[in-house]
PDB file of C-alpha atoms in Angstrom:
ATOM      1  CA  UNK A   1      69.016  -5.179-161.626  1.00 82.00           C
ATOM      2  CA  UNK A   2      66.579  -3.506-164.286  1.00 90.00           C
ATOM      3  CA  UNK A   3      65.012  -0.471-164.208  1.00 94.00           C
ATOM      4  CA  UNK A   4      62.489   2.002-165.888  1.00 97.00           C
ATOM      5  CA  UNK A   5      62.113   5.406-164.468  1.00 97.00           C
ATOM      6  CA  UNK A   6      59.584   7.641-165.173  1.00 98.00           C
ATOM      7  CA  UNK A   7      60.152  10.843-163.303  1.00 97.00           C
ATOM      8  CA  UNK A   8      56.588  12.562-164.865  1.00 97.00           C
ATOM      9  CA  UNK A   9      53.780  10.948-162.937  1.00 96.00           C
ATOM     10  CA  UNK A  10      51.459  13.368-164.394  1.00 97.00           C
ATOM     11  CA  UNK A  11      51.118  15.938-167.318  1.00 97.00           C
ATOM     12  CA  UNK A  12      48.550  18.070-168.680  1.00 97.00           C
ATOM     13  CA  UNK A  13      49.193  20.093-172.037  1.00 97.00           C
ATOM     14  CA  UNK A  14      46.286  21.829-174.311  1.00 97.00           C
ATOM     15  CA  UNK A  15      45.475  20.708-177.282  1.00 97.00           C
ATOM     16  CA  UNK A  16      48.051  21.053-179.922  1.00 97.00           C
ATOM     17  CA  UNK A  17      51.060  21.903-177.862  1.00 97.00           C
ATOM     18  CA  UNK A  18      53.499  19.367-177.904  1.00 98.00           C
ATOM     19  CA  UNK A  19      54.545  17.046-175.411  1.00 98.00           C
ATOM     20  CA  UNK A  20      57.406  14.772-174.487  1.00 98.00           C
ATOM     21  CA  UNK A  21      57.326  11.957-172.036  1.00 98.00           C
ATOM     22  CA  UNK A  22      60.835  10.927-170.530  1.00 98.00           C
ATOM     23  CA  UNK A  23      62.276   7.504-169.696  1.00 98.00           C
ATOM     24  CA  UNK A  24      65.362   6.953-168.208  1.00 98.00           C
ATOM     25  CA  UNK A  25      66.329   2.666-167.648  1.00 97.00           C
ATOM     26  CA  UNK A  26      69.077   0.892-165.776  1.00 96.00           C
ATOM     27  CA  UNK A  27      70.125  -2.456-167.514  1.00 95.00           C
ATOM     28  CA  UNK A  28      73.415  -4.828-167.323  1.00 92.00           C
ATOM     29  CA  UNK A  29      72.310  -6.774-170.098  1.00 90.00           C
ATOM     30  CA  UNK A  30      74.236  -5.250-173.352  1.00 88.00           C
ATOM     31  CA  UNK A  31      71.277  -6.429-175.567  1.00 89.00           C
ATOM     32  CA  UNK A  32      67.774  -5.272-174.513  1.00 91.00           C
ATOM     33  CA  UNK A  33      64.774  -3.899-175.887  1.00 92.00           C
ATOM     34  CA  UNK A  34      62.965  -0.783-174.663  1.00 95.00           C
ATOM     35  CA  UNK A  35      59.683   0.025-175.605  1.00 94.00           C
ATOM     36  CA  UNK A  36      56.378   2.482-175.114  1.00 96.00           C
ATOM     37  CA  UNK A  37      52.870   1.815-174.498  1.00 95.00           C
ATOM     38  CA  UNK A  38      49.776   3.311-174.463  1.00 96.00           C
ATOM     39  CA  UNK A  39      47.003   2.636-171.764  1.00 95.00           C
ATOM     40  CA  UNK A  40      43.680   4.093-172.453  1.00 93.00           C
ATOM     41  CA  UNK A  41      40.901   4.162-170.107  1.00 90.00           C
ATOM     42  CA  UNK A  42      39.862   1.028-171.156  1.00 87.00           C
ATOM     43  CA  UNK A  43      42.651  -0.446-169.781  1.00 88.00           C
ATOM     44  CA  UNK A  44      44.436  -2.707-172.842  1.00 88.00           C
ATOM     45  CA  UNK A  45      47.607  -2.060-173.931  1.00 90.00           C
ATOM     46  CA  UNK A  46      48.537  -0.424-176.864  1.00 91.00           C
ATOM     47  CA  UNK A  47      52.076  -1.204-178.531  1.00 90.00           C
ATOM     48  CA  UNK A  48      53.429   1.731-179.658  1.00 94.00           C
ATOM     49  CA  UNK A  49      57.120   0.777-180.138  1.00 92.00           C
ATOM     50  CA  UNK A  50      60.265  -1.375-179.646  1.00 91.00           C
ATOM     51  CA  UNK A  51      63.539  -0.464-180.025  1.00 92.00           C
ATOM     52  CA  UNK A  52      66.627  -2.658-180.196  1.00 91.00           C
ATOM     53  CA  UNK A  53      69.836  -1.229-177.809  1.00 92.00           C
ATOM     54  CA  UNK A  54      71.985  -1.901-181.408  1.00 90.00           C
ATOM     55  CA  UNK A  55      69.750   0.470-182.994  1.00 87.00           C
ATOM     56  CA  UNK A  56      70.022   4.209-182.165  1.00 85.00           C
ATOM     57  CA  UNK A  57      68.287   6.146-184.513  1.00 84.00           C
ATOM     58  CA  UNK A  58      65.402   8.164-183.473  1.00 87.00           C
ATOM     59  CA  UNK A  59      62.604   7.023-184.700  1.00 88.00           C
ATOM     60  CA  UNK A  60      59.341   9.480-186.540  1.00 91.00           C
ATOM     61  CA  UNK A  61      55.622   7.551-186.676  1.00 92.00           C
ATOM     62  CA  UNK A  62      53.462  10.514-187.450  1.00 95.00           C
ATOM     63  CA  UNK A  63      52.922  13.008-184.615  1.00 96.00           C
ATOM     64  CA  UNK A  64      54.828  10.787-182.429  1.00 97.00           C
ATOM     65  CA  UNK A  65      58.864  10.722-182.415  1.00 96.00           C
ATOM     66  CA  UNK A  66      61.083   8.298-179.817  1.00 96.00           C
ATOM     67  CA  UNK A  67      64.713   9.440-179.034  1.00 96.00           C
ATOM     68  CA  UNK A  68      66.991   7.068-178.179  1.00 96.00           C
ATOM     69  CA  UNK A  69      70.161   8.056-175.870  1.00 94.00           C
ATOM     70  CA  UNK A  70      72.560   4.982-174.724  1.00 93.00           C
ATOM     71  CA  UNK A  71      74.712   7.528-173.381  1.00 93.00           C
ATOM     72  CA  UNK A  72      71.899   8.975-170.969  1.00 95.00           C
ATOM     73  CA  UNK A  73      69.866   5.736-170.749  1.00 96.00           C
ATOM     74  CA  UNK A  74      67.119   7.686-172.239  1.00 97.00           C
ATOM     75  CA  UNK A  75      64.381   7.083-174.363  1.00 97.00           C
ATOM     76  CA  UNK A  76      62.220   9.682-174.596  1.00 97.00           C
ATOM     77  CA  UNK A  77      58.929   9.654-176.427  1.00 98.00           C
ATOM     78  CA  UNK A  78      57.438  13.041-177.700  1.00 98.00           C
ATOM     79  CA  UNK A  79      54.127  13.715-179.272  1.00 98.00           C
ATOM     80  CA  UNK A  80      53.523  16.639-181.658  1.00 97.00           C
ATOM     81  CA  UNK A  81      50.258  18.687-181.999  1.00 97.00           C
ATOM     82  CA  UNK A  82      49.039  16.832-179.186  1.00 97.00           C
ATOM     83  CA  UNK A  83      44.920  15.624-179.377  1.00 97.00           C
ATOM     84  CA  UNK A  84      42.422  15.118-176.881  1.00 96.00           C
ATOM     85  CA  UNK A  85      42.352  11.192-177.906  1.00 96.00           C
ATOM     86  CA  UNK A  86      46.129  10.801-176.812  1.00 97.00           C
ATOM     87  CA  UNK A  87      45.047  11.102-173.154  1.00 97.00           C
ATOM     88  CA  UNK A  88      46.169   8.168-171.700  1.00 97.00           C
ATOM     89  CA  UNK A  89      48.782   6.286-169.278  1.00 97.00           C
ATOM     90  CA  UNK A  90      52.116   5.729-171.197  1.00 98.00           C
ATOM     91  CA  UNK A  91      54.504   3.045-170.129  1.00 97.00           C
ATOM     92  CA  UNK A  92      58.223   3.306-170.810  1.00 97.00           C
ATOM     93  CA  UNK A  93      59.147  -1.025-170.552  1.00 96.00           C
ATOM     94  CA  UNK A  94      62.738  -2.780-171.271  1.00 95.00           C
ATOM     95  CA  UNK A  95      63.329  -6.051-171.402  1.00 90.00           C
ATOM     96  CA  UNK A  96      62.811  -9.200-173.657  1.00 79.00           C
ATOM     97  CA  UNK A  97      60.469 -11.614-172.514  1.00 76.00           C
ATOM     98  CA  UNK A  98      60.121 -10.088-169.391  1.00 84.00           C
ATOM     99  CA  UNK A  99      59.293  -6.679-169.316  1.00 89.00           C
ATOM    100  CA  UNK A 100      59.937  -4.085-166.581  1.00 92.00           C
ATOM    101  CA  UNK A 101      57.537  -1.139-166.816  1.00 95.00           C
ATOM    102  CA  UNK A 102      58.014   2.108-165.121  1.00 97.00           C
ATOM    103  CA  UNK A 103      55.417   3.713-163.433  1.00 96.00           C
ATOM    104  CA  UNK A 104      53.838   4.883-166.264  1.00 97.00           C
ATOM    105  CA  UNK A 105      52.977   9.024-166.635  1.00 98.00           C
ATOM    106  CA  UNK A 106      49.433  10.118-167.010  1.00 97.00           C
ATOM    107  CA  UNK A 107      48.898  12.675-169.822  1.00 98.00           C
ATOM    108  CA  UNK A 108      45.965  14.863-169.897  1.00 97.00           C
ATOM    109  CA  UNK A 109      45.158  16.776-173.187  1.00 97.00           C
ATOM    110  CA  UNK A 110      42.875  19.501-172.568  1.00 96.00           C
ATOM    111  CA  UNK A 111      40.641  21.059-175.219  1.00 94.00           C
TER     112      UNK A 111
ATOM    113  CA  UNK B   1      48.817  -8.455-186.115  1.00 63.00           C
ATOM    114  CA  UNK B   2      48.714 -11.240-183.395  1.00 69.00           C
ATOM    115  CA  UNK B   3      45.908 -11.306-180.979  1.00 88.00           C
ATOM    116  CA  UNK B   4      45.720 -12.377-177.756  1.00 93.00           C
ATOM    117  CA  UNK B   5      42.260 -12.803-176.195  1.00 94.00           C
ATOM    118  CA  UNK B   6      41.709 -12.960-172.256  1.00 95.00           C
ATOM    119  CA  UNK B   7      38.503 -14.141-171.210  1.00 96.00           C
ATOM    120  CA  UNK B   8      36.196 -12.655-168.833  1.00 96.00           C
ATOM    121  CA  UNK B   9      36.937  -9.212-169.341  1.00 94.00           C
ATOM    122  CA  UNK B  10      35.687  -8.586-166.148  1.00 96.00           C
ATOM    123  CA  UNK B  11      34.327 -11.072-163.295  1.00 97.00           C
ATOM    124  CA  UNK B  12      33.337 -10.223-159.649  1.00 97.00           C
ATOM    125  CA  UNK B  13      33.275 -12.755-156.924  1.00 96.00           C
ATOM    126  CA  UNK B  14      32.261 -13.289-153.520  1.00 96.00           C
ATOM    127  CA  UNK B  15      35.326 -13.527-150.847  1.00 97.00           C
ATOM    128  CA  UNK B  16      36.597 -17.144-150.810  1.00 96.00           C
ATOM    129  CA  UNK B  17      36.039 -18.230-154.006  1.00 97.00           C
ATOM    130  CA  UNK B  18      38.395 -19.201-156.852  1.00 97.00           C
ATOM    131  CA  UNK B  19      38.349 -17.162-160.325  1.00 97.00           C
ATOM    132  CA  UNK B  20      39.821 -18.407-163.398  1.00 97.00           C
ATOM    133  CA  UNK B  21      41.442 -16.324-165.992  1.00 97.00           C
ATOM    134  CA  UNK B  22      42.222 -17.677-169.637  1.00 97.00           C
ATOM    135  CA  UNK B  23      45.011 -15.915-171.939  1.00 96.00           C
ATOM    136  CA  UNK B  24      44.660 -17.107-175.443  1.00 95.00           C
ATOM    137  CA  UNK B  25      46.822 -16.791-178.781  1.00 92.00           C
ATOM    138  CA  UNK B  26      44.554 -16.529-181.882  1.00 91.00           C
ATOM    139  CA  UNK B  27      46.529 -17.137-184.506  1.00 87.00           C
ATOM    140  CA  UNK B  28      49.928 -18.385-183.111  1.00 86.00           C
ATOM    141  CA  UNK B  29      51.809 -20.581-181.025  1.00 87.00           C
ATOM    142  CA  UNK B  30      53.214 -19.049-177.692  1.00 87.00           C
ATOM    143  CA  UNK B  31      55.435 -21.090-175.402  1.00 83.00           C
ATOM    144  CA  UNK B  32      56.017 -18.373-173.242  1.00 89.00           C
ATOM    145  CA  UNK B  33      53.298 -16.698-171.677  1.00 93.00           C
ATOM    146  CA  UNK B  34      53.532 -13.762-168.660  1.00 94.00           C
ATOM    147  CA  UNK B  35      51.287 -12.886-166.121  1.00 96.00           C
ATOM    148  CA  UNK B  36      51.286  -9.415-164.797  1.00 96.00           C
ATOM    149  CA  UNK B  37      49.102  -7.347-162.189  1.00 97.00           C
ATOM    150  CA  UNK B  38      47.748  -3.936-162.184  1.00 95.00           C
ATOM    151  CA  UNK B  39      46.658  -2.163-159.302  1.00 92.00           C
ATOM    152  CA  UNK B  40      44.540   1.046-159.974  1.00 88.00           C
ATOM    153  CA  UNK B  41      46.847   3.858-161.110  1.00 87.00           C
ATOM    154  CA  UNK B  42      50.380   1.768-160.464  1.00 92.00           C
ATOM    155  CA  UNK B  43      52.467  -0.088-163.153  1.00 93.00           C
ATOM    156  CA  UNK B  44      52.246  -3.576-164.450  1.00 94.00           C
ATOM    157  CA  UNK B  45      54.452  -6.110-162.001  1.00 95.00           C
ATOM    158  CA  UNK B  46      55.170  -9.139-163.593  1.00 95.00           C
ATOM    159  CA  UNK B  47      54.068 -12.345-161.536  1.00 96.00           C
ATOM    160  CA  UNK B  48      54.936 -15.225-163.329  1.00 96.00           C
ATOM    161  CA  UNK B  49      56.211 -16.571-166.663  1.00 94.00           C
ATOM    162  CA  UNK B  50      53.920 -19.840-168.316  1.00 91.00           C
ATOM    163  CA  UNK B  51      55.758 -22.318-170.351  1.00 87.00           C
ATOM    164  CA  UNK B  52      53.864 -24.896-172.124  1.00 85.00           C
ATOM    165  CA  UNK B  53      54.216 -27.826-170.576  1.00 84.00           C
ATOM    166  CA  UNK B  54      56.020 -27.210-167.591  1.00 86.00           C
ATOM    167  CA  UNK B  55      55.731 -25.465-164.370  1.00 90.00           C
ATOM    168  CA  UNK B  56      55.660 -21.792-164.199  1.00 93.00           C
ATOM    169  CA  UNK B  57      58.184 -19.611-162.847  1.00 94.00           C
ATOM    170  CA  UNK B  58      57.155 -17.300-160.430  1.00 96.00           C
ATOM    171  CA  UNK B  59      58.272 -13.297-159.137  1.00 95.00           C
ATOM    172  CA  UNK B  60      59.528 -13.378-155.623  1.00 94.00           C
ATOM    173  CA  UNK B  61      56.630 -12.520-153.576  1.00 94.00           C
ATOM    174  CA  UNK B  62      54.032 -14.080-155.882  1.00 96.00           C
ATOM    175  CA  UNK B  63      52.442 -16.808-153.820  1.00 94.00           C
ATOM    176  CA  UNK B  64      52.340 -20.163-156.448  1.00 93.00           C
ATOM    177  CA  UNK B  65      49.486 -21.861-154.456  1.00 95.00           C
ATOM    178  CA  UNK B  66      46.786 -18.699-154.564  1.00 96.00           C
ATOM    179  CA  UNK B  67      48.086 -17.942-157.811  1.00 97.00           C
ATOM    180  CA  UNK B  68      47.634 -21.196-160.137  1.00 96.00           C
ATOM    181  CA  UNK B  69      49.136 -21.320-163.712  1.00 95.00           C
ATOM    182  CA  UNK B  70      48.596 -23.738-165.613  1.00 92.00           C
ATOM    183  CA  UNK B  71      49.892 -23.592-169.804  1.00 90.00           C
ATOM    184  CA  UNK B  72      48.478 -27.107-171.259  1.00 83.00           C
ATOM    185  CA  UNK B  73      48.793 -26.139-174.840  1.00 89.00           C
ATOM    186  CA  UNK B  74      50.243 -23.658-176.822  1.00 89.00           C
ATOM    187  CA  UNK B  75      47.575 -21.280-177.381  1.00 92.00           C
ATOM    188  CA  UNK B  76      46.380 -21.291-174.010  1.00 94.00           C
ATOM    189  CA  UNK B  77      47.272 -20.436-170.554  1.00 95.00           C
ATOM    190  CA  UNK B  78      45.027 -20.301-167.439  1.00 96.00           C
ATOM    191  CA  UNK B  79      45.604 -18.308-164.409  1.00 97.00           C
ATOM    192  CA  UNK B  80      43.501 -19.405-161.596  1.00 97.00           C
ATOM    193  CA  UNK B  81      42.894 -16.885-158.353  1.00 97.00           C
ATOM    194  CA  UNK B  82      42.556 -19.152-155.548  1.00 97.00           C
ATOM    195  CA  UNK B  83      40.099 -18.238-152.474  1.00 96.00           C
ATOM    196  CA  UNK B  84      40.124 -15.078-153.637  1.00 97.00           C
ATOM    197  CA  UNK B  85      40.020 -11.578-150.963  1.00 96.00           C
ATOM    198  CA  UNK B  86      39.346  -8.357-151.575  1.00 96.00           C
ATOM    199  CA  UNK B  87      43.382  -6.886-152.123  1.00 95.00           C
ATOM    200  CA  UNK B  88      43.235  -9.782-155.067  1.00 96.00           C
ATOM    201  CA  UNK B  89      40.838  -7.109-156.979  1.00 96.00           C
ATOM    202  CA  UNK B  90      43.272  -5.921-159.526  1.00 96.00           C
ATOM    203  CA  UNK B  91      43.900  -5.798-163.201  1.00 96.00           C
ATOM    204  CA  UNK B  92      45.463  -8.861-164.106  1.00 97.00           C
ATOM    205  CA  UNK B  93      47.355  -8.878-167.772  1.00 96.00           C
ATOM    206  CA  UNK B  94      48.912 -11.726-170.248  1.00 95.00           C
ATOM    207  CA  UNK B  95      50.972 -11.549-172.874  1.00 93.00           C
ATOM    208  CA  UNK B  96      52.517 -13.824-175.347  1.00 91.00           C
ATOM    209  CA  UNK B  97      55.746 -14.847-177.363  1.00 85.00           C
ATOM    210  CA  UNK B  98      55.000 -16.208-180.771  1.00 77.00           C
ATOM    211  CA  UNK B  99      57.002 -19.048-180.934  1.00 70.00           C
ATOM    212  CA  UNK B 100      58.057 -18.357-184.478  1.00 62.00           C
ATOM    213  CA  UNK B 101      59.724 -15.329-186.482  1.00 56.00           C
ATOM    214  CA  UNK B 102      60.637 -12.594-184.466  1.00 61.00           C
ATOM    215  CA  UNK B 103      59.852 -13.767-181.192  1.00 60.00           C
ATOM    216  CA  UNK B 104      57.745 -10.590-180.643  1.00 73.00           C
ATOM    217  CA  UNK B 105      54.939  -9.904-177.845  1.00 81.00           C
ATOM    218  CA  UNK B 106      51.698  -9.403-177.746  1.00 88.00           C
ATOM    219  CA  UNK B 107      49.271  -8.496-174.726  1.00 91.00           C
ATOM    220  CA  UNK B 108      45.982  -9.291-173.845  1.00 93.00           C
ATOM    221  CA  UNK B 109      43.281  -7.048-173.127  1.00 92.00           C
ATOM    222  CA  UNK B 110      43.428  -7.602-169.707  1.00 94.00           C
ATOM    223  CA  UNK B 111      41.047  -9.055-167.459  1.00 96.00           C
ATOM    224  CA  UNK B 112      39.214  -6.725-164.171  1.00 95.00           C
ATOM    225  CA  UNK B 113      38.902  -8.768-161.318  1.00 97.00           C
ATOM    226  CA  UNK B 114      36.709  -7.396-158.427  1.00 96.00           C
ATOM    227  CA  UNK B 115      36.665  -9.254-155.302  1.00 97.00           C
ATOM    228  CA  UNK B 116      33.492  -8.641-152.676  1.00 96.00           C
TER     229      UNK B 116
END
């Protein structure tokens, strides 16, 4: 069976400190995709990124950085110099068509 | 990028009535869509996968008569709440597979439903 785990159910970080969000998934499947979302107050969905299990490298977008660990099942998603306007609910997913979320983590960024 | 509409945004309805949910595909052909669910502050739980022209598949414990799906075309799949109650009132969520290219998907803004 699949899995997403997201042990942080809640953060809160001031404003410019950085911040990392961990995911840890359980999978059979030898070819998956894991990815991260965003989920503002507004409640849509905001892609953020998706990573193939044949492709390891972290990955940099600006202030936010995924690491990728097949040997841990981890794929951890840290943002740098953190901003009030990244307060949101972040999903960890894996899957293909069907996506398993974990239970999200709630990040507060305080001014 | 590819957008996928849901229409209404939000709806309220009175106990007992039936509330229908459209996912759309602007500008592509999906012939998968997915359904998900949202409580407040809990994750997304899938409910059932669309295919065009054919009956959808539904999550164990997903009940296939309150929960109608119904994918007549390729941009378009409807998700019907049936005699709706008040633990129906959730988030409900789409999201589609272009049919083409990557395969990739894309989610809907999500529709509020609020049951009196």
């Amino acid at each position: 069976a699949q899995k997403v785990t997201q042990a942080q159910t809640e953060i809160s970080v001031v404003e410019k400190e950085d911040v990392t969000l961990d995911c840890v998934y359980e999978t059979r499947d030898t070819t998956y995709y894991l990815f991260w979302y965003k989920q503002p107050p507004s409640g849509e969905l905001v892609f953020l990124i998706r990573r193939n299990s044949f492709d390891e490298q972290n990955e940099i977008s600006g202030r936010y950085s995924w690491n990728f660990q097949k040997s841990t099942s981890s794929f951890n998603f840290t943002i740098t110099a953190s901003q009030v306007v990244d307060s949101a609910v972040y999903f960890c997913a894996l899957g293909d068509d069907k996506i398993i979320f974990g239970k999200g983590t709630r990040l507060h960024i305080l001014p | 990028g590819a957008v996928v509409s849901q229409h209404p945004s939000r709806v309220i309805c009175k106990s007992g009535t039936s509330v229908k949910i459209e996912c759309r595909s602007l500008d592509f052909q999906a012939t998968t869509m997915f359904w998900y669910r949202q409580f407040p502050k809990q994750s997304l739980m899938l409910m059932a996968t669309s295919n065009e022209g054919s009956k959808a598949t539904y999550e164990q414990g997903v009940e296939k008569d309150k929960f109608l799906i119904n994918h007549a075309s390729l941009t378009l799949s409807t998700l019907t709440v049936t005699s709706a109650h008040p633990e129906d009132s959730s988030f409900y969520i789409c999201s589609a597979k272009a049919s083409v290219n990557t395969g990739e998907l894309f989610f809907g803004e999500g529709s509020r439903l609020t049951v009196l």
